Amino acid sequence: MKIQFSKEVKTALKTGAPILALESTIIAHGMPYPDNVEFALTAESICRQQGVASATIAIINGECCVGLERPQIEFIAKDESIKKVSRRELGIAISKKWSGGTTVSATMHIAHQSGISVFSTGGIGGVHRGAKRSFDISQDLTALAQIPMIVVSAGAKAVLDLSKTLETLETLGVSVVGFKTNEFPAFYSRSSGLCDLFRIESPGDATHIYRKNMEIKLGASTLVVNPIPKKNEIPIGEIEKIIDYAIKDARIKKITGKKLTPFLLKEIVKKTNGRSLEANKALALNNVRLGVKIVHQLS
Ligand code: PSU
Ligand code: MN
């Protein structure tokens, strides 16, 4: 697979230095400009300060880029025509020379092909509410089932059916562990009421389990779920009404498929006067911090 590496990532790959993969749909479609640039640059600087190469992954003019230069980040964050590229669309994006943010599934694919084993995101995609009718289940789940990496996320996005998402992760054989919790986090909130997770206490626990999963040739990812910091959380009771409202609005406006998640996130930012955006940034950066510690343990 042809991959364009940044200087930083190329050097790290050569010397075996620690690398953390980061995605770009969260930049292009998950947050508004200029918050998204600030977020992306902060995420990268957290990595660098801790001696980890930051590998933000995106498609630029049909090239798979691993590690972006600042103008490329600005481009992904600003350009209105940037696509949302999932794993099944990677070949199309390359063939048609698209520029696009890569989702969790596409980012995992490229990271794995690059030899990178740890990836931090905000919240994974999953089973949408109303999936009984719509069949809308994110490719993120199948990618987690098929690609053996460590993925750090604040649970799955709160707009989803979290209980069905967790059940599906089980069906697909994904090894889910809670970082200092036995409860599946609900993205903006720390609790979901789903309390059956295996709890780990340290980044070392995560890497030990991942190594064992690799030894037994599990094939699926080790998903480390990391709750949003207390000071940034929006209690589930408060956010739930707003999510319900946004989902109803999406139904009325007939927004489906890959447009649905970005639409819901945007509506929730509007309805919370930006509080959900601050929460989203905080939880994603918190996952970067944990990802960095995990990468260090691994190398
Ligand atoms: N985490 C965030 N914001 C986001 C995403 C994750 O905090 O926007 C993105 C990821 O790229 C994920 C995608 O793969 O949302 C899920 O989209 P869908 O539900 O269409 O599969
Ligand atoms: Mn979908």
Coordinates of N, CA, C and O in Angstrom, one line a residue, residues 139-291:
Q139 N -19.2 1.0 10.4 CA -18.0 0.2 10.0 C -16.9 0.1 11.0 O -16.1 -0.7 11.0
D140 N -17.0 1.1 11.9 CA -16.0 1.1 13.0 C -16.0 -0.2 13.7 O -14.9 -0.7 14.1
L141 N -17.2 -0.8 13.9 CA -17.3 -2.0 14.7 C -16.7 -3.2 13.9 O -15.9 -4.0 14.5
T142 N -16.9 -3.3 12.6 CA -16.2 -4.4 11.8 C -14.7 -4.2 11.8 O -14.0 -5.1 11.8
A143 N -14.3 -2.9 11.7 CA -12.9 -2.7 11.6 C -12.2 -3.1 13.0 O -11.2 -3.8 13.0
L144 N -12.9 -2.8 14.1 CA -12.4 -3.3 15.4 C -12.3 -4.8 15.4 O -11.5 -5.3 16.1
A145 N -13.3 -5.4 14.8 CA -13.3 -6.9 14.8 C -12.2 -7.5 13.9 O -11.7 -8.6 14.2
Q146 N -11.7 -6.8 12.9 CA -10.8 -7.3 11.9 C -9.4 -6.8 12.0 O -8.5 -7.4 11.3
I147 N -9.1 -5.8 12.8 CA -7.8 -5.2 12.8 C -7.3 -5.2 14.3 O -7.9 -4.6 15.1
P148 N -6.1 -5.9 14.5 CA -5.6 -6.0 15.9 C -4.8 -4.8 16.3 O -3.6 -4.7 15.9
M149 N -5.4 -3.9 17.0 CA -4.7 -2.7 17.5 C -5.2 -2.4 18.9 O -6.1 -3.1 19.4
I150 N -4.6 -1.4 19.5 CA -5.1 -0.9 20.8 C -5.8 0.4 20.3 O -5.2 1.3 19.8
V151 N -7.1 0.5 20.6 CA -7.9 1.7 20.3 C -8.4 2.3 21.6 O -9.0 1.6 22.4
V152 N -8.1 3.6 21.8 CA -8.6 4.3 23.0 C -9.8 5.2 22.7 O -9.6 6.1 21.8
S153 N -10.9 5.1 23.3 CA -12.1 5.9 23.1 C -12.9 6.1 24.3 O -12.8 5.3 25.3
A154 N -13.7 7.2 24.3 CA -14.5 7.5 25.5 C -15.8 6.7 25.4 O -16.9 7.3 25.4
G155 N -15.7 5.4 25.1 CA -16.9 4.6 24.8 C -17.3 4.9 23.4 O -16.5 5.2 22.6
A156 N -18.6 4.8 23.1 CA -19.1 5.1 21.8 C -19.9 6.4 21.9 O -20.4 6.8 23.0
K157 N -20.2 7.0 20.8 CA -20.8 8.3 20.8 C -22.2 8.2 21.4 O -23.0 7.3 21.1
A158 N -22.6 9.2 22.2 CA -23.8 9.1 23.0 C -25.1 9.1 22.2 O -26.1 8.7 22.7
V159 N -25.0 9.5 20.9 CA -26.2 9.5 20.0 C -26.6 8.1 19.6 O -27.6 7.9 19.0
L160 N -25.7 7.1 19.9 CA -26.0 5.8 19.5 C -26.8 5.0 20.5 O -27.1 5.5 21.6
D161 N -27.2 3.8 20.1 CA -27.8 2.9 21.1 C -26.6 2.2 21.8 O -26.0 1.2 21.2
L162 N -26.2 2.6 23.0 CA -25.0 2.1 23.6 C -25.1 0.7 24.0 O -24.1 -0.1 23.9
S163 N -26.2 0.2 24.4 CA -26.4 -1.1 24.8 C -26.2 -2.1 23.6 O -25.5 -3.1 23.7
K164 N -26.9 -1.7 22.5 CA -26.7 -2.6 21.3 C -25.3 -2.5 20.8 O -24.8 -3.5 20.2
T165 N -24.6 -1.3 20.9 CA -23.3 -1.2 20.5 C -22.3 -2.1 21.2 O -21.5 -2.9 20.7
L166 N -22.5 -2.1 22.6 CA -21.7 -3.0 23.4 C -22.0 -4.5 23.1 O -21.0 -5.3 23.1
E167 N -23.2 -4.8 22.9 CA -23.6 -6.2 22.6 C -22.9 -6.6 21.2 O -22.4 -7.7 21.1
T168 N -22.9 -5.7 20.3 CA -22.3 -6.0 19.0 C -20.8 -6.2 19.1 O -20.2 -7.0 18.5
L169 N -20.2 -5.3 19.9 CA -18.7 -5.5 20.2 C -18.4 -6.9 20.7 O -17.4 -7.5 20.4
E170 N -19.3 -7.4 21.6 CA -19.2 -8.7 22.1 C -19.3 -9.8 21.0 O -18.5 -10.6 20.8
T171 N -20.4 -9.6 20.2 CA -20.6 -10.6 19.1 C -19.4 -10.6 18.1 O -19.0 -11.7 17.7
L172 N -18.8 -9.5 17.9 CA -17.7 -9.4 16.9 C -16.4 -9.8 17.6 O -15.3 -9.8 16.9
G173 N -16.4 -10.1 18.9 CA -15.2 -10.6 19.5 C -14.1 -9.5 19.8 O -12.9 -9.8 19.9
V174 N -14.6 -8.3 20.0 CA -13.7 -7.2 20.3 C -13.4 -7.2 21.9 O -14.4 -7.3 22.6
S175 N -12.2 -7.1 22.2 CA -11.8 -7.2 23.6 C -11.9 -5.8 24.2 O -11.1 -4.9 24.0
V176 N -13.0 -5.6 25.0 CA -13.3 -4.2 25.5 C -12.9 -4.2 27.0 O -13.3 -5.0 27.8
V177 N -12.0 -3.2 27.4 CA -11.6 -3.1 28.8 C -11.8 -1.6 29.2 O -11.6 -0.7 28.4
G178 N -12.3 -1.5 30.5 CA -12.6 -0.1 31.0 C -11.4 0.4 31.8 O -10.8 -0.3 32.6
F179 N -10.9 1.6 31.4 CA -9.8 2.2 32.1 C -10.3 2.8 33.5 O -11.0 3.8 33.5
K180 N -9.9 2.1 34.5 CA -10.3 2.5 35.9 C -11.8 2.6 36.1 O -12.4 3.4 36.9
T181 N -12.5 1.8 35.3 CA -14.0 1.7 35.5 C -14.5 0.3 34.9 O -13.8 -0.3 34.1
N182 N -15.7 -0.1 35.4 CA -16.3 -1.3 34.9 C -17.5 -0.9 34.0 O -18.3 -1.7 33.6
E183 N -17.7 0.4 33.9 CA -18.9 0.9 33.2 C -18.5 1.5 31.8 O -17.5 2.2 31.7
F184 N -19.3 1.1 30.8 CA -19.1 1.6 29.4 C -19.4 3.1 29.4 O -20.5 3.5 29.7
P185 N -18.4 4.0 29.1 CA -18.6 5.4 29.2 C -19.5 5.9 28.0 O -19.6 5.2 27.0
A186 N -20.3 7.0 28.3 CA -21.3 7.4 27.3 C -20.8 8.7 26.7 O -21.6 9.7 26.5
F187 N -19.5 8.8 26.3 CA -19.0 9.9 25.5 C -19.1 11.2 26.3 O -18.1 11.5 27.1
Y188 N -20.1 12.0 26.3 CA -20.2 13.3 27.0 C -20.4 13.0 28.5 O -20.1 13.9 29.3
S189 N -20.8 11.8 28.9 CA -21.0 11.4 30.3 C -20.2 10.3 30.7 O -19.8 9.4 29.8
R190 N -19.9 10.2 32.0 CA -19.1 9.1 32.5 C -19.9 7.7 32.6 O -19.3 6.7 32.5
S191 N -21.2 7.9 32.8 CA -21.9 6.6 33.0 C -23.0 6.4 32.0 O -23.6 7.3 31.4
S192 N -23.2 5.1 31.7 CA -24.2 4.6 30.8 C -25.2 3.6 31.4 O -26.2 3.3 30.9
G193 N -24.8 3.2 32.6 CA -25.6 2.1 33.3 C -25.2 0.7 32.8 O -25.7 -0.3 33.3
L194 N -24.2 0.6 31.9 CA -23.8 -0.7 31.3 C -22.5 -1.0 32.1 O -21.4 -0.5 31.8
C195 N -22.6 -1.9 33.1 CA -21.5 -2.0 34.1 C -20.8 -3.4 34.0 O -20.3 -3.8 35.1
D196 N -20.8 -4.0 32.9 CA -20.2 -5.4 32.9 C -18.8 -5.5 32.3 O -18.3 -6.6 32.1
L197 N -18.1 -4.3 32.2 CA -16.8 -4.4 31.6 C -15.7 -4.9 32.5 O -15.8 -4.8 33.7
F198 N -14.7 -5.5 31.9 CA -13.5 -5.8 32.6 C -12.7 -4.5 32.9 O -12.4 -3.8 32.0
R199 N -12.4 -4.3 34.2 CA -11.7 -3.1 34.6 C -10.2 -3.2 34.6 O -9.7 -4.2 35.2
I200 N -9.5 -2.3 34.0 CA -8.0 -2.3 34.1 C -7.6 -1.0 34.9 O -8.4 -0.1 35.0
E201 N -6.4 -1.1 35.5 CA -6.0 0.0 36.4 C -4.9 0.8 35.8 O -4.6 1.9 36.4
S202 N -4.2 0.4 34.8 CA -3.1 1.1 34.3 C -2.8 0.9 32.8 O -3.4 -0.1 32.2
P203 N -2.1 1.8 32.2 CA -1.7 1.6 30.8 C -1.0 0.3 30.6 O -1.2 -0.4 29.5
G204 N -0.2 -0.1 31.6 CA 0.5 -1.4 31.5 C -0.4 -2.6 31.4 O -0.2 -3.6 30.7
D205 N -1.5 -2.5 32.1 CA -2.6 -3.6 32.0 C -3.1 -3.7 30.6 O -3.3 -4.8 30.1
A206 N -3.3 -2.5 29.9 CA -3.8 -2.5 28.6 C -2.8 -3.2 27.6 O -3.2 -4.0 26.8
T207 N -1.5 -2.8 27.7 CA -0.6 -3.4 26.8 C -0.4 -4.9 27.1 O -0.1 -5.6 26.1
H208 N -0.4 -5.3 28.3 CA -0.3 -6.7 28.7 C -1.4 -7.5 28.0 O -1.1 -8.5 27.4
I209 N -2.6 -7.0 28.2 CA -3.7 -7.7 27.6 C -3.6 -7.7 26.0 O -3.9 -8.8 25.4
Y210 N -3.3 -6.6 25.5 CA -3.1 -6.5 24.0 C -2.1 -7.5 23.5 O -2.3 -8.3 22.5
R211 N -0.9 -7.6 24.3 CA 0.1 -8.6 23.9 C -0.4 -10.0 23.9 O -0.1 -10.8 23.0
K212 N -1.2 -10.3 24.9 CA -1.7 -11.7 25.0 C -2.7 -11.9 23.9 O -2.8 -13.0 23.3
N213 N -3.5 -10.9 23.6 CA -4.5 -11.0 22.5 C -3.7 -11.3 21.1 O -4.2 -12.0 20.3
M214 N -2.6 -10.6 21.0 CA -1.7 -10.8 19.8 C -1.2 -12.3 19.8 O -1.2 -12.9 18.8
E215 N -0.7 -12.7 21.0 CA -0.1 -14.0 21.1 C -1.1 -15.1 20.7 O -0.7 -16.1 20.1
I216 N -2.3 -14.9 21.2 CA -3.3 -15.9 20.9 C -3.9 -15.7 19.5 O -4.9 -16.5 19.1
K217 N -3.4 -14.7 18.7 CA -3.9 -14.4 17.4 C -5.4 -14.1 17.3 O -6.2 -14.7 16.5
L218 N -5.8 -13.3 18.3 CA -7.2 -12.9 18.3 C -7.7 -12.3 17.0 O -8.8 -12.5 16.6
G219 N -6.9 -11.4 16.5 CA -7.3 -10.7 15.2 C -8.2 -9.5 15.4 O -8.2 -8.7 14.5
A220 N -8.8 -9.4 16.5 CA -9.6 -8.2 16.8 C -8.8 -7.2 17.7 O -7.8 -7.5 18.2
S221 N -9.4 -6.0 17.8 CA -8.7 -5.0 18.6 C -9.0 -5.1 20.1 O -9.9 -5.8 20.5
T222 N -8.1 -4.5 20.8 CA -8.3 -4.3 22.2 C -8.8 -2.8 22.4 O -8.1 -1.9 22.1
L223 N -10.1 -2.7 22.8 CA -10.7 -1.4 22.9 C -10.6 -0.9 24.3 O -11.3 -1.5 25.2
V224 N -9.8 0.1 24.6 CA -9.7 0.7 25.9 C -10.7 1.8 26.0 O -10.5 2.8 25.3
V225 N -11.7 1.7 26.9 CA -12.6 2.8 27.0 C -12.3 3.6 28.2 O -12.1 3.1 29.3
N226 N -12.3 4.9 28.0 CA -11.7 5.9 29.0 C -12.7 7.0 29.2 O -13.0 7.8 28.3
P227 N -13.4 7.0 30.4 CA -14.4 8.0 30.6 C -13.9 9.5 30.5 O -12.8 9.8 30.9
I228 N -14.8 10.4 30.1 CA -14.5 11.8 30.1 C -14.1 12.3 31.5 O -14.7 11.8 32.5
P229 N -13.1 13.2 31.6 CA -12.8 13.7 33.0 C -14.1 14.3 33.6 O -14.9 14.9 33.0
K230 N -14.2 14.1 35.0 CA -15.4 14.6 35.7 C -15.7 16.0 35.5 O -16.9 16.4 35.3
K231 N -14.7 16.9 35.5 CA -15.0 18.3 35.4 C -15.5 18.7 34.0 O -16.1 19.8 33.9
N232 N -15.4 17.9 33.0 CA -15.9 18.2 31.7 C -17.2 17.5 31.3 O -17.8 17.8 30.3
E233 N -17.7 16.6 32.2 CA -18.8 15.8 31.7 C -20.1 16.5 31.8 O -20.3 17.4 32.5
I234 N -21.0 16.1 30.9 CA -22.4 16.6 30.9 C -23.2 15.4 31.4 O -23.2 14.4 30.7
P235 N -23.9 15.6 32.5 CA -24.6 14.5 33.0 C -25.7 13.9 32.0 O -26.2 14.7 31.3
I236 N -25.8 12.6 32.0 CA -26.6 11.9 31.0 C -28.1 12.5 31.0 O -28.7 12.7 30.0
G237 N -28.6 12.8 32.2 CA -30.0 13.4 32.3 C -30.1 14.7 31.5 O -31.2 14.9 30.9
E238 N -29.1 15.5 31.5 CA -29.1 16.8 30.8 C -29.0 16.6 29.3 O -29.7 17.2 28.5
I239 N -28.0 15.8 28.9 CA -27.7 15.7 27.5 C -28.7 14.8 26.7 O -28.9 15.0 25.5
E240 N -29.3 13.9 27.4 CA -30.2 12.9 26.8 C -31.4 13.6 26.1 O -31.7 13.3 24.9
K241 N -32.0 14.7 26.7 CA -33.1 15.4 26.1 C -32.7 16.0 24.8 O -33.4 16.0 23.8
I242 N -31.5 16.6 24.8 CA -30.9 17.3 23.6 C -30.6 16.3 22.5 O -30.9 16.5 21.3
I243 N -30.1 15.1 22.9 CA -29.8 14.1 21.9 C -31.1 13.6 21.2 O -31.2 13.5 20.0
D244 N -32.2 13.4 22.1 CA -33.5 13.0 21.5 C -34.0 14.0 20.5 O -34.5 13.6 19.5
Y245 N -33.9 15.2 20.9 CA -34.4 16.3 20.1 C -33.6 16.3 18.7 O -34.2 16.4 17.6
A246 N -32.3 16.2 18.8 CA -31.5 16.2 17.6 C -31.8 15.0 16.7 O -31.9 15.1 15.4
I247 N -32.1 13.8 17.3 CA -32.4 12.6 16.5 C -33.8 12.8 15.8 O -33.9 12.5 14.6
K248 N -34.7 13.4 16.5 CA -36.0 13.7 15.9 C -35.9 14.6 14.7 O -36.5 14.4 13.7
D249 N -35.1 15.6 14.9 CA -34.8 16.6 13.9 C -34.2 16.0 12.6 O -34.6 16.2 11.5
A250 N -33.3 15.1 12.9 CA -32.6 14.3 11.7 C -33.7 13.5 11.0 O -33.6 13.4 9.8
R251 N -34.6 12.9 11.7 CA -35.7 12.1 11.1 C -36.6 13.0 10.2 O -36.9 12.6 9.1
I252 N -36.9 14.1 10.8 CA -37.8 15.1 10.0 C -37.1 15.5 8.8 O -37.7 15.5 7.7
K253 N -35.8 15.8 8.9 CA -35.0 16.3 7.7 C -34.5 15.2 6.9 O -33.8 15.4 5.9
K254 N -34.8 13.9 7.2 CA -34.4 12.7 6.4 C -32.9 12.7 6.3 O -32.4 12.3 5.2
I255 N -32.2 12.9 7.3 CA -30.7 12.8 7.3 C -30.3 11.4 7.7 O -30.7 11.0 8.8
T256 N -29.7 10.7 6.8 CA -29.3 9.3 7.1 C -27.9 9.1 6.7 O -27.2 9.9 6.1
G257 N -27.5 7.8 6.8 CA -26.2 7.4 6.3 C -25.0 8.1 7.0 O -25.1 8.5 8.1
K258 N -24.0 8.4 6.2 CA -22.8 9.0 6.8 C -22.9 10.5 7.2 O -22.1 11.0 7.9
K259 N -24.0 11.1 6.7 CA -24.3 12.5 7.1 C -24.9 12.5 8.6 O -24.9 13.6 9.2
L260 N -25.4 11.4 9.0 CA -26.1 11.5 10.3 C -25.3 11.9 11.5 O -25.6 12.8 12.2
T261 N -24.1 11.2 11.7 CA -23.3 11.5 12.9 C -22.9 12.9 12.9 O -23.1 13.6 13.9
P262 N -22.3 13.5 11.8 CA -21.9 14.9 11.8 C -23.0 15.8 12.1 O -22.9 16.8 12.8
F263 N -24.2 15.5 11.5 CA -25.4 16.4 11.7 C -25.8 16.4 13.2 O -26.0 17.5 13.8
L264 N -25.8 15.2 13.8 CA -26.2 15.1 15.3 C -25.2 15.9 16.1 O -25.6 16.7 17.0
L265 N -23.9 15.7 15.9 CA -22.9 16.4 16.7 C -23.1 17.9 16.6 O -23.0 18.6 17.6
K266 N -23.3 18.4 15.4 CA -23.4 19.8 15.2 C -24.7 20.3 15.9 O -24.6 21.4 16.5
E267 N -25.8 19.6 15.8 CA -27.0 20.1 16.4 C -26.8 20.1 17.9 O -27.3 21.1 18.6
I268 N -26.1 19.2 18.5 CA -25.9 19.1 19.9 C -25.0 20.3 20.4 O -25.3 20.9 21.4
V269 N -24.1 20.6 19.6 CA -23.2 21.8 19.9 C -24.1 23.0 20.0 O -24.0 23.8 20.9
K270 N -25.0 23.2 19.0 CA -25.9 24.4 19.0 C -26.8 24.4 20.2 O -26.9 25.4 20.9
K271 N -27.4 23.3 20.5 CA -28.4 23.2 21.6 C -27.7 23.3 23.0 O -28.4 23.6 23.9
T272 N -26.4 23.0 23.1 CA -25.8 23.1 24.4 C -25.0 24.4 24.5 O -24.2 24.6 25.4
N273 N -25.1 25.3 23.5 CA -24.3 26.5 23.4 C -22.8 26.3 23.5 O -22.1 27.0 24.2
G274 N -22.4 25.2 22.8 CA -21.0 24.9 22.8 C -20.4 24.1 23.9 O -19.3 23.7 23.9
R275 N -21.2 23.8 24.9 CA -20.7 23.0 26.0 C -20.3 21.6 25.5 O -19.4 21.0 26.0
S276 N -21.1 21.0 24.6 CA -20.8 19.7 24.1 C -19.5 19.6 23.3 O -18.8 18.6 23.3
L277 N -19.2 20.8 22.7 CA -17.9 20.9 21.9 C -16.7 20.8 22.9 O -15.8 20.2 22.7
E278 N -16.9 21.6 24.0 CA -15.8 21.6 25.0 C -15.6 20.2 25.6 O -14.5 19.7 25.8
A279 N -16.8 19.5 25.8 CA -16.7 18.2 26.4 C -16.0 17.2 25.3 O -15.2 16.4 25.7
N280 N -16.4 17.4 24.1 CA -15.8 16.5 23.0 C -14.3 16.7 22.9 O -13.5 15.8 22.9
K281 N -13.9 18.0 23.0 CA -12.4 18.2 22.9 C -11.7 17.6 24.1 O -10.7 17.0 24.0
A282 N -12.3 17.8 25.3 CA -11.7 17.3 26.5 C -11.6 15.8 26.6 O -10.6 15.3 26.9
L283 N -12.7 15.1 26.1 CA -12.6 13.7 26.2 C -11.6 13.1 25.1 O -10.9 12.2 25.4
A284 N -11.6 13.8 24.0 CA -10.6 13.3 22.9 C -9.2 13.5 23.4 O -8.3 12.7 23.2
L285 N -8.9 14.7 24.0 CA -7.5 15.0 24.4 C -7.2 14.0 25.6 O -6.0 13.6 25.7
N286 N -8.1 13.7 26.4 CA -7.9 12.8 27.5 C -7.5 11.4 26.9 O -6.7 10.7 27.5
N287 N -8.1 11.0 25.8 CA -7.8 9.8 25.2 C -6.4 9.8 24.5 O -5.7 8.8 24.5
V288 N -6.0 11.0 24.0 CA -4.7 11.2 23.5 C -3.7 11.0 24.6 O -2.7 10.2 24.5
R289 N -3.9 11.6 25.8 CA -3.0 11.4 26.9 C -2.9 10.0 27.3 O -1.7 9.5 27.6
L290 N -4.0 9.3 27.4 CA -3.9 7.8 27.7 C -3.2 7.1 26.6 O -2.4 6.2 26.9
G291 N -3.5 7.4 25.4 CA -2.9 6.7 24.3 C -1.3 6.9 24.3 O -0.6 5.9 24.1

